[in-house]
Short mmCIF file of C-alpha atoms in Angstrom, two decimals:
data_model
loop_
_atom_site.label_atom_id
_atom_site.label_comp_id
_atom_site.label_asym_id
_atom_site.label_seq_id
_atom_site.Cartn_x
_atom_site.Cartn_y
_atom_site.Cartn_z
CA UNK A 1 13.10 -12.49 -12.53
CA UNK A 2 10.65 -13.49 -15.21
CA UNK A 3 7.42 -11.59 -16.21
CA UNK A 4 6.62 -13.97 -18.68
CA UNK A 5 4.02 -15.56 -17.03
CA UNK A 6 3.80 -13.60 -14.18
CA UNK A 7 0.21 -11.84 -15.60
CA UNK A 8 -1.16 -15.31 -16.18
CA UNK A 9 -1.04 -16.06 -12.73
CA UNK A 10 -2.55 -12.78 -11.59
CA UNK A 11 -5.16 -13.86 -14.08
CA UNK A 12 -5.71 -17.14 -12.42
CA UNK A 13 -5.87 -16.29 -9.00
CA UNK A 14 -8.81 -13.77 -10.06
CA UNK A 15 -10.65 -16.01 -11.94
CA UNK A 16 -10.43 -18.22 -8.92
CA UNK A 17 -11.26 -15.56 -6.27
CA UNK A 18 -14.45 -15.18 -8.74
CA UNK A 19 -15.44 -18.95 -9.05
CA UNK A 20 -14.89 -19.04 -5.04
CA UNK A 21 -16.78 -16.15 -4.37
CA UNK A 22 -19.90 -17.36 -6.84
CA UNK A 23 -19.26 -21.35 -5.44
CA UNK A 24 -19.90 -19.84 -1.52
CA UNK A 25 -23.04 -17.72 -2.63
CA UNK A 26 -24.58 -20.47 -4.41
CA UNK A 27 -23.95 -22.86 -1.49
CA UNK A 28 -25.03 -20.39 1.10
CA UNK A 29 -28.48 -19.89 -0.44
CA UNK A 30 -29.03 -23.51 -1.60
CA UNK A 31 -28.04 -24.71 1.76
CA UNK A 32 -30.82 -23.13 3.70
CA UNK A 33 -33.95 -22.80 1.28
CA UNK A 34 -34.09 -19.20 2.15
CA UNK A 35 -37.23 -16.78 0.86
CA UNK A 36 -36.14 -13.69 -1.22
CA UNK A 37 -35.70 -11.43 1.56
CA UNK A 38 -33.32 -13.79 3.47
CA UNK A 39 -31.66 -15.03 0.74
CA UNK A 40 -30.28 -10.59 0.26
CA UNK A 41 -29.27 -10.63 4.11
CA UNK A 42 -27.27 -13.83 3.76
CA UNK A 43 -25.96 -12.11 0.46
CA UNK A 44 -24.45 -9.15 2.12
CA UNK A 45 -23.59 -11.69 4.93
CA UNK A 46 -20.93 -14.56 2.08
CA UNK A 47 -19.28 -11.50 0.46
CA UNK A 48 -17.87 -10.49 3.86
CA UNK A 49 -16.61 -14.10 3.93
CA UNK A 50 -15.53 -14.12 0.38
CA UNK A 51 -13.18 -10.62 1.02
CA UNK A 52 -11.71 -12.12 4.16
CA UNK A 53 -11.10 -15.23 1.91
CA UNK A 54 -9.44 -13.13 -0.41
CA UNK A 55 -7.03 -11.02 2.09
CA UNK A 56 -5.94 -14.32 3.27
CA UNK A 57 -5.19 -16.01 0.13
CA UNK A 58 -3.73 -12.54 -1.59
CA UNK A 59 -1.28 -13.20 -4.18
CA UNK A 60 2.56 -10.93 -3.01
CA UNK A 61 3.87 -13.00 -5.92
CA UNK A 62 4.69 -10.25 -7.77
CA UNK A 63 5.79 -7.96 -4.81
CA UNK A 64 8.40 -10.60 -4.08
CA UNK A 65 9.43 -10.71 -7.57
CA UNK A 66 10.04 -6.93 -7.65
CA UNK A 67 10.98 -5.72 -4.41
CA UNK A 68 14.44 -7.26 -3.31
CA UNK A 69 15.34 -6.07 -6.81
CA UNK A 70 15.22 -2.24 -5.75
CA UNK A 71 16.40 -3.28 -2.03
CA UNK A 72 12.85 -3.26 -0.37
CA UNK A 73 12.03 -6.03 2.22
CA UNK A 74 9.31 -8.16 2.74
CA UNK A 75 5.75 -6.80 1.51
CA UNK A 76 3.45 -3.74 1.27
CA UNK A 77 0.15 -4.90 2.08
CA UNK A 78 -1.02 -1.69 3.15
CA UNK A 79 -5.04 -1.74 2.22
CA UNK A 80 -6.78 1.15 -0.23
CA UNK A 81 -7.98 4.18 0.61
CA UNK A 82 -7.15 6.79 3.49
CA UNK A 83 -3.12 7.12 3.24
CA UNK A 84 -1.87 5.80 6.90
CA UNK A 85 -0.30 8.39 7.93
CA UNK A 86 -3.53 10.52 7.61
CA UNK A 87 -5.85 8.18 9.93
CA UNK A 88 -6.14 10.78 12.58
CA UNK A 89 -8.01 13.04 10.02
CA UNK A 90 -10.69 11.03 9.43
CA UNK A 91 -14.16 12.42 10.57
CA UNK A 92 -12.26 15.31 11.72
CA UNK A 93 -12.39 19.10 10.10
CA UNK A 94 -8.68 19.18 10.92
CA UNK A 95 -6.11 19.60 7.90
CA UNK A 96 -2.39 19.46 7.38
CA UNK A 97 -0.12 20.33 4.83
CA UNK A 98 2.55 17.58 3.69
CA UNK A 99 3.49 17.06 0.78
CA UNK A 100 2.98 14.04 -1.98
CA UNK A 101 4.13 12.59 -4.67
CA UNK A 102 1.38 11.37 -7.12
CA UNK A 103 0.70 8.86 -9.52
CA UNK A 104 -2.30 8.94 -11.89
CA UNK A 105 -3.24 5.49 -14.23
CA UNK A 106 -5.16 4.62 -16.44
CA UNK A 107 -5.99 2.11 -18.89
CA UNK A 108 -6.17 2.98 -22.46
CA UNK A 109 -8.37 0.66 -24.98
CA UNK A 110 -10.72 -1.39 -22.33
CA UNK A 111 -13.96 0.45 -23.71
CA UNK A 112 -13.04 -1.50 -26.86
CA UNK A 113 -12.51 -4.97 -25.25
CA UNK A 114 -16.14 -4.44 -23.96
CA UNK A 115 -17.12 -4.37 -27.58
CA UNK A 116 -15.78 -7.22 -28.86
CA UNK A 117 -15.94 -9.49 -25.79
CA UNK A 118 -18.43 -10.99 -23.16
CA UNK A 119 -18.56 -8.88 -20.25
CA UNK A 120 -17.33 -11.79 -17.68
CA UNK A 121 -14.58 -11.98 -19.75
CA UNK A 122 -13.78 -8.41 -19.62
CA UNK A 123 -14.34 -8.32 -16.03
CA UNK A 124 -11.82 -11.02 -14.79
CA UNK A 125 -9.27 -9.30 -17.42
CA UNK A 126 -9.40 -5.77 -16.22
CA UNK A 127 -9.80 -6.90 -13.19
CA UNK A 128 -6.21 -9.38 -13.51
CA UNK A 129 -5.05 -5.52 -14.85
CA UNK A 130 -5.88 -3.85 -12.27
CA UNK A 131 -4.46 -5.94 -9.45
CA UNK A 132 -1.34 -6.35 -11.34
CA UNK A 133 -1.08 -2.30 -11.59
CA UNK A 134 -2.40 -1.90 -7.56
CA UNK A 135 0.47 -4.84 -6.81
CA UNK A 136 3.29 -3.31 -8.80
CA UNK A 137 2.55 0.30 -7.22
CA UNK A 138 2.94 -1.39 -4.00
CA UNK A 139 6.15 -2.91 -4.63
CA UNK A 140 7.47 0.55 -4.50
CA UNK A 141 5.92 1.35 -1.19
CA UNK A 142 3.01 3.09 -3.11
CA UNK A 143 0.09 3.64 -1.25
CA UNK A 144 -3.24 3.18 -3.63
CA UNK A 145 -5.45 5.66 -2.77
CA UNK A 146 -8.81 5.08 -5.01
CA UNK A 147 -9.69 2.84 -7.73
CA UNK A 148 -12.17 4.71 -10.42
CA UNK A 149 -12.95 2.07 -12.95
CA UNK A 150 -10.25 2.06 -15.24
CA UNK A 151 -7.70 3.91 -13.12
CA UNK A 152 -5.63 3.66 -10.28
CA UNK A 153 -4.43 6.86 -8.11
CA UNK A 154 -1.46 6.76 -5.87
CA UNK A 155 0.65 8.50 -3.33
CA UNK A 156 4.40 7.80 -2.94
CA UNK A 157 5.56 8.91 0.41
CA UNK A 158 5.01 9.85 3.67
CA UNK A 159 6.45 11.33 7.18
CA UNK A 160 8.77 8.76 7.60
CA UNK A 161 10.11 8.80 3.92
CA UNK A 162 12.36 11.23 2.32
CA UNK A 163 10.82 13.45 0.07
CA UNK A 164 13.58 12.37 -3.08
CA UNK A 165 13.09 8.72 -1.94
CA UNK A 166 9.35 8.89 -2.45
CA UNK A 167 9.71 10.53 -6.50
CA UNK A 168 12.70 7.74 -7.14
CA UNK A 169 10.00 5.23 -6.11
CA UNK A 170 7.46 6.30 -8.06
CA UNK A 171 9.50 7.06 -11.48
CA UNK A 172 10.66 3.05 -11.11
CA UNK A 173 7.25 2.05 -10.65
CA UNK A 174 6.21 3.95 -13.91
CA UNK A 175 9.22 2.34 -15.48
CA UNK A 176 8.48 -1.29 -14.67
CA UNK A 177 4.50 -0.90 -15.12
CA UNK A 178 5.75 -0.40 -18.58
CA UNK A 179 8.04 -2.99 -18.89
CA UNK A 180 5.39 -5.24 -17.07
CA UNK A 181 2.49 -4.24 -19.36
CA UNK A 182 4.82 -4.93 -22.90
CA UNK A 183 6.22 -8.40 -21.17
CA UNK A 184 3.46 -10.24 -19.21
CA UNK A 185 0.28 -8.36 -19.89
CA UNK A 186 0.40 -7.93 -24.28
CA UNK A 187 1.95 -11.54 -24.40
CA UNK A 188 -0.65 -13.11 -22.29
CA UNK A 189 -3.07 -11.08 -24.82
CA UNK A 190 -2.01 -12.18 -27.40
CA UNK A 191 -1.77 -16.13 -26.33
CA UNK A 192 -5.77 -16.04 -25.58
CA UNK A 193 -6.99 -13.97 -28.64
CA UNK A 194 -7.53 -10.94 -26.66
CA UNK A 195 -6.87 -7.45 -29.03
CA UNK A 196 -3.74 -6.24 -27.91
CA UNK A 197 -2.97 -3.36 -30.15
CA UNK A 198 -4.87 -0.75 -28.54
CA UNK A 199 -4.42 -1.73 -25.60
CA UNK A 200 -1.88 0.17 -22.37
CA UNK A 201 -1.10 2.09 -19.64
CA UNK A 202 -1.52 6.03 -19.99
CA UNK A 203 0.26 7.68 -16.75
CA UNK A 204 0.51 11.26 -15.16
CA UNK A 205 3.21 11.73 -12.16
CA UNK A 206 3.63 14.75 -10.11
CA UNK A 207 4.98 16.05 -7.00
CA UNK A 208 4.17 19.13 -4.57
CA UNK A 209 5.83 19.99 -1.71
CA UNK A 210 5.00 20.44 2.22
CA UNK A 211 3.45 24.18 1.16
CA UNK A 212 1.54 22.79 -2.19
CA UNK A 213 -0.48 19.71 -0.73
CA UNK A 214 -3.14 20.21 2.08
CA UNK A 215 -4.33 16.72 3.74
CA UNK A 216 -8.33 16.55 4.87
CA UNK A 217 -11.41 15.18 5.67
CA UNK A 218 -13.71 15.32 2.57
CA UNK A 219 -17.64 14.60 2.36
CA UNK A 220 -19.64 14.46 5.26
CA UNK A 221 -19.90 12.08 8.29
CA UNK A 222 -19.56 8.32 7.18
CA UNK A 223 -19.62 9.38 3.20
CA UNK A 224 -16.32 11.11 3.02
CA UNK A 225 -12.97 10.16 2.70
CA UNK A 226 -9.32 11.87 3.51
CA UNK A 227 -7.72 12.87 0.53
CA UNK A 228 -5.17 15.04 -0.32
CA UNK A 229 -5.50 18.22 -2.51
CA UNK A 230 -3.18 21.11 -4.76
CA UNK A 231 -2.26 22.19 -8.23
CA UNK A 232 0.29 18.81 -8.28
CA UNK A 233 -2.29 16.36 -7.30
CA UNK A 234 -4.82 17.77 -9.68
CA UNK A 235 -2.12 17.81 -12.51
CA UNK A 236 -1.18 14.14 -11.81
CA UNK A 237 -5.05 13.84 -13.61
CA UNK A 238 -4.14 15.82 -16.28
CA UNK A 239 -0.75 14.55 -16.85
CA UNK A 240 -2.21 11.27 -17.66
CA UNK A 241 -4.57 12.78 -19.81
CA UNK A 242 -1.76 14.48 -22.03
CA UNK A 243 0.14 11.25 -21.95
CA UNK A 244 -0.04 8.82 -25.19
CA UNK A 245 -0.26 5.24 -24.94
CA UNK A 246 2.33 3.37 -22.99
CA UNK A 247 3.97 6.77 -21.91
CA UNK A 248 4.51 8.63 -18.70
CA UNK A 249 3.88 12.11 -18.31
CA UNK A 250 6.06 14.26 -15.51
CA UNK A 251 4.80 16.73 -14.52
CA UNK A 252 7.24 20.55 -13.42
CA UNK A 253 7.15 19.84 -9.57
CA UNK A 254 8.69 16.50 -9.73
CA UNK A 255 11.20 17.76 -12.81
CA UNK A 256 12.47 20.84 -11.06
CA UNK A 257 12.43 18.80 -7.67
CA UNK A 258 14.70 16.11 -8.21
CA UNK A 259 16.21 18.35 -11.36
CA UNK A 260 15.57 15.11 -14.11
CA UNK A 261 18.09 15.04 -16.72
CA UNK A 262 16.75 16.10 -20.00
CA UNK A 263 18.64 13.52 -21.64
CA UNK A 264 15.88 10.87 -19.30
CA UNK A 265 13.02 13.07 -20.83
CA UNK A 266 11.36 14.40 -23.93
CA UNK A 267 8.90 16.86 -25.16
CA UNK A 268 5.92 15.56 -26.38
CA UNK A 269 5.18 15.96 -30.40
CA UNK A 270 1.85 16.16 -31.86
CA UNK A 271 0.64 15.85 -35.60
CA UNK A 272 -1.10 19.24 -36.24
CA UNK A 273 -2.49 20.16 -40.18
CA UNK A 274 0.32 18.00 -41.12
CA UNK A 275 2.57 19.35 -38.89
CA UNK A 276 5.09 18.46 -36.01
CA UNK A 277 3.92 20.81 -32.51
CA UNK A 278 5.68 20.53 -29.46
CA UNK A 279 3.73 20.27 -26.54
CA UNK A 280 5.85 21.96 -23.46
CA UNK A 281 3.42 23.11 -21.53
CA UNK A 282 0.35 21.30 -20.33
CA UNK A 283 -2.76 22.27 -21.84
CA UNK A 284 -4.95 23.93 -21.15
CA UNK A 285 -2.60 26.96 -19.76
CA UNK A 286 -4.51 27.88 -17.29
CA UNK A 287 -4.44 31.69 -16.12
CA UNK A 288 -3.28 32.89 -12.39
CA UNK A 289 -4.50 34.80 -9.82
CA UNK A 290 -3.12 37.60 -11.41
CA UNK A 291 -3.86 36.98 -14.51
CA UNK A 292 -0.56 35.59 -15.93
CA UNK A 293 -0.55 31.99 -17.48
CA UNK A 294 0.44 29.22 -15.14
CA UNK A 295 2.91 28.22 -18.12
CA UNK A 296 3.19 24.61 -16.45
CA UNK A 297 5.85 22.46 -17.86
CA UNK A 298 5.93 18.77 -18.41
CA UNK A 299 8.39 16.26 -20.13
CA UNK A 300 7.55 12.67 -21.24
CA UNK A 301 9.22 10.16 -19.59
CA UNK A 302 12.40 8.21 -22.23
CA UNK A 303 11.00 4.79 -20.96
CA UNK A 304 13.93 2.78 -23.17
CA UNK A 305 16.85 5.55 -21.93
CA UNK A 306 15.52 5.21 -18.30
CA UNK A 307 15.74 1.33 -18.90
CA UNK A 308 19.07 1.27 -19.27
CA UNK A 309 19.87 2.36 -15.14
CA UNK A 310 16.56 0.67 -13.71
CA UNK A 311 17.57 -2.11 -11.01
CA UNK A 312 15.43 -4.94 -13.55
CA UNK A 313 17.62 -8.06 -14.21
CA UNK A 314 20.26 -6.87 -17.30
CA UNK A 315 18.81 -9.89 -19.42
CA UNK A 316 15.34 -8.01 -19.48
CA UNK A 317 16.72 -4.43 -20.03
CA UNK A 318 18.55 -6.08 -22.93
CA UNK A 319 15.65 -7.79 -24.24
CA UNK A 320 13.72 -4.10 -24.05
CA UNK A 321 16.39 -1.84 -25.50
CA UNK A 322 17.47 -4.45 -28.00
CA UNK A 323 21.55 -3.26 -28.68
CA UNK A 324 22.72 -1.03 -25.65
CA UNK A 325 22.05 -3.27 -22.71
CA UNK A 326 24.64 -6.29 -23.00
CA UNK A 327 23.68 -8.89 -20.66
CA UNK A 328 26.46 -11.31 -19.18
CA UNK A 329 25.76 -14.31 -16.90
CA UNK A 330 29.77 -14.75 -16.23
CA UNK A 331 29.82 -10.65 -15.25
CA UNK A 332 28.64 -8.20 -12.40
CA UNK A 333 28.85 -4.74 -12.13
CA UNK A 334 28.06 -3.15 -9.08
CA UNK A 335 28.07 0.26 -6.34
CA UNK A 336 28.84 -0.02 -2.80
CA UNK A 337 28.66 3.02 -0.28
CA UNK A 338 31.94 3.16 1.74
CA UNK A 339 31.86 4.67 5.42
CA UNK A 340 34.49 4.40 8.01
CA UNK A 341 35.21 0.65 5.97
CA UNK A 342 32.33 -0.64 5.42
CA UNK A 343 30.33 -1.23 2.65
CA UNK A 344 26.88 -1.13 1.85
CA UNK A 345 25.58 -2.10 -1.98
CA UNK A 346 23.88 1.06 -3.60
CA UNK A 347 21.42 -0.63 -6.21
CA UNK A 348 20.43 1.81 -8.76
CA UNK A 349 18.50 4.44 -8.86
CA UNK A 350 16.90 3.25 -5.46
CA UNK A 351 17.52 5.80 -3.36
CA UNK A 352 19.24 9.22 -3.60
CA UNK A 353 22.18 8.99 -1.33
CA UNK A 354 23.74 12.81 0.79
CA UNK A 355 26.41 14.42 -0.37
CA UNK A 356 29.98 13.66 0.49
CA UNK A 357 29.60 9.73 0.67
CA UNK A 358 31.94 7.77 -0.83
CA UNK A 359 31.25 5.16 -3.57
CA UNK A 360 33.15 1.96 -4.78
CA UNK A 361 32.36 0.89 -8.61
CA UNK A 362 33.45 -3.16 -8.60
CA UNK A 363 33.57 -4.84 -11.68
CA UNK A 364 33.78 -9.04 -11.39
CA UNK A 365 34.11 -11.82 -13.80
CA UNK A 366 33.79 -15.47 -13.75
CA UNK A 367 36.50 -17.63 -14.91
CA UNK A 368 34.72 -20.71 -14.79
CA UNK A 369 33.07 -19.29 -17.99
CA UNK A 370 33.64 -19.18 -21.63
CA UNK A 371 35.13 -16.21 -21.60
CA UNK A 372 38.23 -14.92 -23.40
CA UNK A 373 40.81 -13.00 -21.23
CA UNK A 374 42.55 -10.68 -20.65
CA UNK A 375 38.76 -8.29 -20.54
CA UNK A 376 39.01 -4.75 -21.20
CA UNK A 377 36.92 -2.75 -18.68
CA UNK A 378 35.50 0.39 -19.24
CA UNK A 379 34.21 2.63 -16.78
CA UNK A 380 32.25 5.98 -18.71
CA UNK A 381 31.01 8.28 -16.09
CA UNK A 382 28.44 11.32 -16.93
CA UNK A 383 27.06 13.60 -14.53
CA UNK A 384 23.94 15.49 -14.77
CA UNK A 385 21.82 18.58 -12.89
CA UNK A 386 22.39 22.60 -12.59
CA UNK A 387 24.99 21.40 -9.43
CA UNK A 388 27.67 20.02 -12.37
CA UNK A 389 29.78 22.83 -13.76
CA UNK A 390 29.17 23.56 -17.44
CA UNK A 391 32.80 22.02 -18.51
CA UNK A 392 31.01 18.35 -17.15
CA UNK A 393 27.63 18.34 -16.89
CA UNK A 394 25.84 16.04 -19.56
CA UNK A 395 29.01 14.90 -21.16
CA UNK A 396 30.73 11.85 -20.67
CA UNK A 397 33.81 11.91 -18.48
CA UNK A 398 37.52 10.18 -19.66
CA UNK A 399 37.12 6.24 -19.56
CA UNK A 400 38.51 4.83 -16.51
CA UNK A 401 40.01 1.27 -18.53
CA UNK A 402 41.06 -1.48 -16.28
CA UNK A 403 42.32 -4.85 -17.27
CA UNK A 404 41.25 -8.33 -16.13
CA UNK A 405 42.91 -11.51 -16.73
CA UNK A 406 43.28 -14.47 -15.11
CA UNK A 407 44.72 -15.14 -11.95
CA UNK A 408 46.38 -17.77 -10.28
CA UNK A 409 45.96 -18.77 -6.32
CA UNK A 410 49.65 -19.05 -5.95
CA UNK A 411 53.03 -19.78 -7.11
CA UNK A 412 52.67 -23.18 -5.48
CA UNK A 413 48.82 -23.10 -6.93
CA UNK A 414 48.96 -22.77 -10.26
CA UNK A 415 44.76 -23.52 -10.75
CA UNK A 416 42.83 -20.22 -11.32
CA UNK A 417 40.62 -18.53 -8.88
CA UNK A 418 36.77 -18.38 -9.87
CA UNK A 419 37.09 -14.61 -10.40
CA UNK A 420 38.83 -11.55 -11.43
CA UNK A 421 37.31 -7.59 -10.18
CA UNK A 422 38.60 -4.35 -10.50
CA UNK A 423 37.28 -1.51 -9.10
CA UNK A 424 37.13 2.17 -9.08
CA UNK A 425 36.60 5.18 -6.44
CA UNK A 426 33.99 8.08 -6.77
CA UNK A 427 32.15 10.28 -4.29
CA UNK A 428 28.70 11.87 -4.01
CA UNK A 429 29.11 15.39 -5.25
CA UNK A 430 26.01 16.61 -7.03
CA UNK A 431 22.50 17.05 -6.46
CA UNK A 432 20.58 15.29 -9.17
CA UNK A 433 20.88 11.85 -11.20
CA UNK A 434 24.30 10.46 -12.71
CA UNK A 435 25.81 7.20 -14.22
CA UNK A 436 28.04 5.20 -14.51
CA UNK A 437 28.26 3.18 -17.63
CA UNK A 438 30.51 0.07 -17.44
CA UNK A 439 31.97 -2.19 -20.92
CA UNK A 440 33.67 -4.96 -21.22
CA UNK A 441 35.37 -6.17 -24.42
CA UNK A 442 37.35 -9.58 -24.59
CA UNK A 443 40.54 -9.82 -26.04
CA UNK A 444 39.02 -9.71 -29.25
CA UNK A 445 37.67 -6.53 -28.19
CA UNK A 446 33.86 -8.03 -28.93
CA UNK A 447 32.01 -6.17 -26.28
CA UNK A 448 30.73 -8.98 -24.40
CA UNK A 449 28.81 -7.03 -21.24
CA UNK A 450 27.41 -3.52 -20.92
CA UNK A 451 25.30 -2.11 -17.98
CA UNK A 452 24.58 1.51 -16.40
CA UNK A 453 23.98 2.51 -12.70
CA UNK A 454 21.99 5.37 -11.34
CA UNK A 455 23.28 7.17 -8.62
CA UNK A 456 20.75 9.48 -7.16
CA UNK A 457 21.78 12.34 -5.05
CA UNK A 458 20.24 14.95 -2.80
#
């Protein structure tokens, strides 16, 4: 996968739903001589036209860029607004508690492009922004709920999705919205003399459970909508609001939920008189019921440590973390689930897998390229989350080294087969997030591949 220009061809097919859109009015009107008042009917009448030209020709280009990379099939074209599952409420006074996980975006630095730049030009480029962030939310099965100028709100999940499913979907999407902003969108920035250096994505994530999100009608007849509402859909908001540029704010329901391993998160610092504050909490801290603060945490999300597991190609993640990614055409490294002998490729950080399943590490490395056996492998496992007993939990286990060299199809057949793998057992054993961190060194011992898979577990 390439995002290099990937945003330039969002950009285009914009730019052309704009010229098709102005072409058809023009046409329409011209067409028929029409007086004032006919000319507004007929109006109303070609942008119909133009948005069923647009569903037809939409652009998944990006979807199917994305998606088979975290194991998804085909394509989300699920439209905006009213969350499916939620259909029934509509016009109704009827509510129902379910819970959500929420994503809030928003663009930081487009008031100043509208300063230095024509407004058509600012229009098809937020715009280009826009569907690129709408597109990439849905290529984690992200429903987009409302679009408010310069932001984008979200839901991940829904009845037929698993509550730890939905918040590893939406923590990948914040992940590669990054990773797509700082490759596709900045470069293609920079290559037409648009300002890029106050330019990004600020981000706010949070999740509430069944009890914490209530699901209803709001508004009144035909001006309403069904939305969802609770303390972590309104601190989604304010988690992006906290956030600095290019970062993504979690907020305590999704942190505690999943239990997210400090070592994936940070505080936030601030410059205050000079100096450092933490920021822990979000603020305002607002007061309870009873009068006690609400003392609501939230971490900032390590975009480069998180990097290192996502399910992107290795010769991005190297590209974005600069030394600890090692990218390897000649090399795989992948999970499998094993049940009753079968297997079934875990991809990482996809999913979060039940306890008790049994996993199968394979390493495997082309002989057919320039590489100098015997390879050292080494397999560096750390587990994370309150489940791991003290003695393990955040530190890295005893290297698992395995040796590959060369090997020949048979006594009679002395040519070499196209690979060598090894391969190593583990099970599911702890709720929360934990790696596995594979090296490989030549026989020079010049590390010559390094990856890390996520396994998520319930």
């Amino acid at each position: 996968m390439d995002f290099s220009d990937s945003f330039e061809k969002i950009y285009d097919s914009v730019k052309n739903r704009s010229e098709h859109v102005e072409k058809s009015l023009t046409e329409s009107m011209d067409s028929y001589g029409m007086n004032r008042q006919a000319k507004s009917e007929s109006y109303g009448t070609s942008v119909v036209g133009a948005e069923n030209f647009s569903v037809q020709e939409r652009n998944f280009q990006l979807q199917q860029q994305i998606r088979p990379l975290f194991g998804k099939d085909g394509v989300n074209d699920t439209p905006i607004g009213t969350h499916p599952d939620f259909v029934s409420l509509e016009g109704t006074t009827e509510t129902t508690y379910h819970y959500m996980c929420t994503l809030f975006v928003d663009i930081k630095g487009s008031t100043r492009l509208s300063l230095l730049y024509d407004l058509e030009t600012v229009f098809l480029f937020k715009n280009a922004v826009i569907s690129a962030c709408v597109e990439t939310v849905r290529s984690f099965d992200g429903y987009i709920h409302r679009i408010m100028g310069d932001a984008v709100l979200a839901f991940f999940g829904g009845k037929g999705k698993d509550k730890e499913d939905a918040i590893a979907d939406a923590i990948n999407c914040c992940v590669t919205l990054r990773a797509y902003l700082e490759e596709s969108i900045k470069p293609f920035m920079t290559r037409n003399n648009l300002e890029a250096e106050h330019f990004g994505f600020r981000i706010g994530c949070d999740f509430g459970d069944d009890t914490e999100i209530l699901w209803g009608n709001f508004g009144i007849e035909s001006v309403g909508e069904v939305s969802a509402t609770g303390l972590p859909v309104d601190m989604a908001s304010k988690l992006q609001g906290l956030s600095s540029k290019n970062q993504t704010m979690l907020g305590q329901g999704l942190l505690n939920f999943i239990d997210w391993p400090d070592k994936y998160s940070s505080i936030k610092k601030i410059e205050k008189d000079g100096q450092e504050e933490a920021l822990p909490l979000v603020v305002p801290n607002y007061t309870q019921k009873d009068g006690t603060p609400l003392n609501y945490k939230m971490r900032q999300l390590a975009y480069k440590k998180c990097m290192e597991f996502i399910a992107l190609p290795s010769a991005l993640k190297e590209s974005i973390t600069k030394t600890y990614i090692k990218d390897s055409k000649a090399i795989e490294f992948r999970c499998f689930v094993v049940d009753e002998g079968n297997s079934e490729e875990y991809i990482s950080a996809s999913r979060f897998l039940e306890k008790s399943k049994n996993l199968k590490f394979e390493v495997r490395a082309s002989t057919t390229h320039a590489l100098n056996f015997p390879l050292t492998v080494k397999l560096i496992k750390t587990n994370h989350g309150s489940d791991t007993p003290d003695e393990e939990r955040d530190i890295e286990q005893p290297h698992s080294i395995q040796t590959l060299r060369e090997q020949r199809r048979s006594k009679y057949n002395r040519s070499v087969l196209p690979y060598s793998s090894t391969s190593i057992d583990e099970g599911t054993q702890y709720r929360g997030l934990h790696t596995m961190r594979c090296e490989v060194l030549d026989k020079y011992q010049k590390l010559v591949y390094r990856n890390v898979i996520a396994v998520l577990i319930k």
